[in-house]
Amino acid sequence: MTRDGFGRPVCAEPPAAVGRATGGRLFLDAGGDPGRQFLALVRDLPVALSVHTVPRGPVGELLRPFTPLERGYVQEAPMGLRARRLARLWTRKEAALRLTGRGELAAADAIDALSGARDGRIDIPGTPAGPGSPVRPGGTAYVRELPAGPQTVACAATPSPVPGVRLWRTEPAADPVRA
């Protein structure tokens, strides 16, 4: 096992138990939620995973790191669906930022996770160098929602569209879920 430029693990050869032909690389990322851990696995492309619990209660204060379009999308939903919409948008943004190496979530309000929702595309703007901060390259992420449970939202981001992402939950059993 090696690591990519952002420190994410990469298997140089797939394990025999996966049943894949040799020569391809497996990329994986881990994400967590209180009490549960998830592992995403993709062949031949880097992957970044974001997992969050759907928040309880009013979501008004949580809308700050979202674009005006995204805020409207959350606020136009019936009261009972607003928190889930918010969690879906947040995990999309976070997975895209993690994939492109732009881990700073302060940039989240500059990223539109809603407009490209149909094909999963999210464009991450670059930022020029500033006093004490380096140039941050932009990039494109393709985000896919993954089945994580009724009160949990999970998204995986890859640099191009993929036919599938394997997701493992560590509780109660580590059975793979294909998404």
Tab-separated table of C-alpha atoms in Angstrom:
chain	number	residue	atom	x	y	z
A	1	MET	CA	0.000	0.000	0.000
A	2	THR	CA	1.178	3.487	-0.862
A	3	ARG	CA	-0.316	6.992	-0.461
A	4	ASP	CA	-1.337	9.542	-3.077
A	5	GLY	CA	-0.253	13.204	-3.058
A	6	PHE	CA	-2.844	14.068	-0.387
A	7	GLY	CA	-1.932	11.147	1.898
A	8	ARG	CA	-4.881	8.903	0.975
A	9	PRO	CA	-4.093	5.153	0.848
A	10	VAL	CA	-3.718	3.430	-2.524
A	11	CYS	CA	-3.356	-0.323	-3.074
A	12	ALA	CA	-0.895	-0.885	-5.902
A	13	GLU	CA	-2.520	-4.243	-6.673
A	14	PRO	CA	-6.068	-5.224	-5.717
A	15	PRO	CA	-6.295	-7.852	-2.992
A	16	ALA	CA	-7.144	-11.313	-4.344
A	17	ALA	CA	-10.390	-11.373	-2.333
A	18	VAL	CA	-11.767	-8.441	-4.361
A	19	GLY	CA	-11.878	-10.551	-7.538
A	20	ARG	CA	-10.418	-7.878	-9.838
A	21	ALA	CA	-7.796	-8.372	-12.507
A	22	THR	CA	-4.287	-7.437	-11.506
A	23	GLY	CA	-2.813	-4.224	-12.835
A	24	GLY	CA	-5.498	-1.862	-11.531
A	25	ARG	CA	-5.120	0.266	-8.442
A	26	LEU	CA	-7.638	0.513	-5.623
A	27	PHE	CA	-8.171	3.856	-3.913
A	28	LEU	CA	-9.874	4.097	-0.556
A	29	ASP	CA	-10.972	6.657	1.967
A	30	ALA	CA	-12.518	6.423	5.411
A	31	GLY	CA	-15.193	8.573	6.974
A	32	GLY	CA	-17.003	8.459	10.238
A	33	ASP	CA	-20.075	9.372	12.104
A	34	PRO	CA	-20.597	8.937	15.854
A	35	GLY	CA	-20.629	5.189	16.496
A	36	ARG	CA	-19.990	4.137	12.890
A	37	GLN	CA	-17.115	4.113	10.460
A	38	PHE	CA	-17.374	3.850	6.671
A	39	LEU	CA	-14.838	2.874	4.030
A	40	ALA	CA	-15.203	3.777	0.327
A	41	LEU	CA	-13.296	1.874	-2.350
A	42	VAL	CA	-12.954	2.817	-6.042
A	43	ARG	CA	-10.866	1.256	-8.790
A	44	ASP	CA	-8.302	3.358	-10.675
A	45	LEU	CA	-9.429	6.784	-9.371
A	46	PRO	CA	-8.809	8.691	-6.145
A	47	VAL	CA	-11.855	8.851	-3.857
A	48	ALA	CA	-12.832	11.109	-0.957
A	49	LEU	CA	-15.635	10.230	1.442
A	50	SER	CA	-17.798	12.488	3.592
A	51	VAL	CA	-20.264	11.119	6.172
A	52	HIS	CA	-22.556	13.116	8.469
A	53	THR	CA	-25.596	12.622	10.668
A	54	VAL	CA	-28.725	14.470	9.572
A	55	PRO	CA	-28.991	17.370	12.073
A	56	ARG	CA	-31.951	17.670	14.421
A	57	GLY	CA	-33.872	20.857	15.004
A	58	PRO	CA	-33.882	24.134	13.060
A	59	VAL	CA	-31.264	24.478	10.333
A	60	GLY	CA	-31.208	28.290	9.969
A	61	GLU	CA	-27.871	28.802	11.750
A	62	LEU	CA	-26.310	25.972	9.738
A	63	LEU	CA	-26.939	27.648	6.361
A	64	ARG	CA	-23.971	30.053	6.549
A	65	PRO	CA	-21.467	28.014	4.460
A	66	PHE	CA	-23.935	27.680	1.561
A	67	THR	CA	-24.572	29.708	-1.588
A	68	PRO	CA	-27.819	31.699	-1.901
A	69	LEU	CA	-29.143	29.082	-4.371
A	70	GLU	CA	-28.420	26.277	-1.881
A	71	ARG	CA	-29.996	28.191	0.998
A	72	GLY	CA	-33.140	28.628	-1.080
A	73	TYR	CA	-33.181	24.920	-1.940
A	74	VAL	CA	-33.051	23.989	1.756
A	75	GLN	CA	-35.545	26.629	2.891
A	76	GLU	CA	-38.142	25.789	0.214
A	77	ALA	CA	-38.328	22.176	1.421
A	78	PRO	CA	-41.053	21.126	3.855
A	79	MET	CA	-39.861	21.536	7.458
A	80	GLY	CA	-39.298	17.789	7.932
A	81	LEU	CA	-36.959	17.543	4.904
A	82	ARG	CA	-34.784	20.622	5.424
A	83	ALA	CA	-32.197	18.972	7.658
A	84	ARG	CA	-31.696	16.070	5.237
A	85	ARG	CA	-31.285	18.460	2.290
A	86	LEU	CA	-28.746	20.448	4.277
A	87	ALA	CA	-26.786	17.310	5.203
A	88	ARG	CA	-26.794	16.131	1.563
A	89	LEU	CA	-25.422	19.459	0.331
A	90	TRP	CA	-22.788	19.583	3.080
A	91	THR	CA	-21.475	16.067	2.426
A	92	ARG	CA	-21.298	16.836	-1.313
A	93	LYS	CA	-19.212	19.961	-0.636
A	94	GLU	CA	-16.960	18.290	1.897
A	95	ALA	CA	-16.259	15.243	-0.304
A	96	ALA	CA	-15.397	17.523	-3.257
A	97	LEU	CA	-13.100	19.689	-1.129
A	98	ARG	CA	-11.349	16.649	0.302
A	99	LEU	CA	-10.839	15.127	-3.156
A	100	THR	CA	-9.209	18.247	-4.570
A	101	GLY	CA	-7.001	18.670	-1.513
A	102	ARG	CA	-8.798	21.873	-0.541
A	103	GLY	CA	-9.546	20.647	2.951
A	104	GLU	CA	-10.278	24.111	4.273
A	105	LEU	CA	-14.020	24.222	4.714
A	106	ALA	CA	-13.951	28.027	4.880
A	107	ALA	CA	-14.188	27.920	1.068
A	108	ALA	CA	-17.489	26.010	1.227
A	109	ASP	CA	-19.676	29.047	0.547
A	110	ALA	CA	-17.879	29.561	-2.798
A	111	ILE	CA	-18.734	26.062	-4.019
A	112	ASP	CA	-22.056	25.301	-5.674
A	113	ALA	CA	-23.001	21.720	-4.789
A	114	LEU	CA	-26.485	22.036	-6.274
A	115	SER	CA	-26.248	23.160	-9.926
A	116	GLY	CA	-24.396	20.058	-11.156
A	117	ALA	CA	-26.407	17.656	-8.990
A	118	ARG	CA	-27.833	15.755	-11.982
A	119	ASP	CA	-24.425	14.455	-13.119
A	120	GLY	CA	-22.703	14.968	-9.764
A	121	ARG	CA	-20.221	17.537	-11.050
A	122	ILE	CA	-18.897	20.120	-8.596
A	123	ASP	CA	-16.364	22.719	-9.709
A	124	ILE	CA	-13.916	23.864	-7.049
A	125	PRO	CA	-12.521	27.346	-7.727
A	126	GLY	CA	-8.810	27.942	-7.266
A	127	THR	CA	-7.481	30.760	-5.139
A	128	PRO	CA	-4.380	32.887	-5.745
A	129	ALA	CA	-1.565	33.101	-3.272
A	130	GLY	CA	-2.028	35.580	-0.481
A	131	PRO	CA	0.104	36.804	2.400
A	132	GLY	CA	1.179	33.632	4.171
A	133	SER	CA	-0.996	31.309	2.048
A	134	PRO	CA	-0.004	29.356	-1.060
A	135	VAL	CA	-1.866	29.135	-4.365
A	136	ARG	CA	-4.766	26.671	-4.044
A	137	PRO	CA	-5.497	24.925	-7.335
A	138	GLY	CA	-9.111	24.325	-8.248
A	139	GLY	CA	-10.516	21.198	-9.771
A	140	THR	CA	-13.597	19.181	-10.590
A	141	ALA	CA	-15.175	16.462	-8.506
A	142	TYR	CA	-17.977	14.062	-9.395
A	143	VAL	CA	-19.970	13.321	-6.279
A	144	ARG	CA	-22.196	10.319	-5.728
A	145	GLU	CA	-24.550	9.809	-2.811
A	146	LEU	CA	-24.152	6.475	-1.036
A	147	PRO	CA	-26.625	4.490	1.078
A	148	ALA	CA	-25.677	5.107	4.698
A	149	GLY	CA	-28.880	4.791	6.707
A	150	PRO	CA	-31.994	6.800	7.514
A	151	GLN	CA	-30.269	9.439	9.696
A	152	THR	CA	-26.862	9.431	7.984
A	153	VAL	CA	-25.766	10.925	4.672
A	154	ALA	CA	-22.647	9.774	2.814
A	155	CYS	CA	-21.095	11.022	-0.431
A	156	ALA	CA	-18.019	9.903	-2.345
A	157	ALA	CA	-16.162	12.186	-4.761
A	158	THR	CA	-13.961	11.088	-7.674
A	159	PRO	CA	-12.159	13.161	-10.362
A	160	SER	CA	-14.369	11.711	-13.126
A	161	PRO	CA	-17.688	9.815	-13.207
A	162	VAL	CA	-17.480	6.190	-12.058
A	163	PRO	CA	-19.927	3.307	-12.531
A	164	GLY	CA	-19.808	2.353	-8.863
A	165	VAL	CA	-18.336	2.926	-5.437
A	166	ARG	CA	-18.058	0.222	-2.782
A	167	LEU	CA	-19.002	1.346	0.699
A	168	TRP	CA	-18.472	-0.683	3.874
A	169	ARG	CA	-20.077	0.099	7.217
A	170	THR	CA	-18.307	-1.201	10.295
A	171	GLU	CA	-21.520	-1.774	12.265
A	172	PRO	CA	-23.046	-4.236	12.807
A	173	ALA	CA	-21.307	-6.176	10.020
A	174	ALA	CA	-18.732	-5.088	7.435
A	175	ASP	CA	-20.730	-6.221	4.403
A	176	PRO	CA	-20.054	-4.188	1.235
A	177	VAL	CA	-22.833	-2.065	-0.217
A	178	ARG	CA	-22.629	-1.303	-3.933
A	179	ALA	CA	-23.760	2.166	-4.950
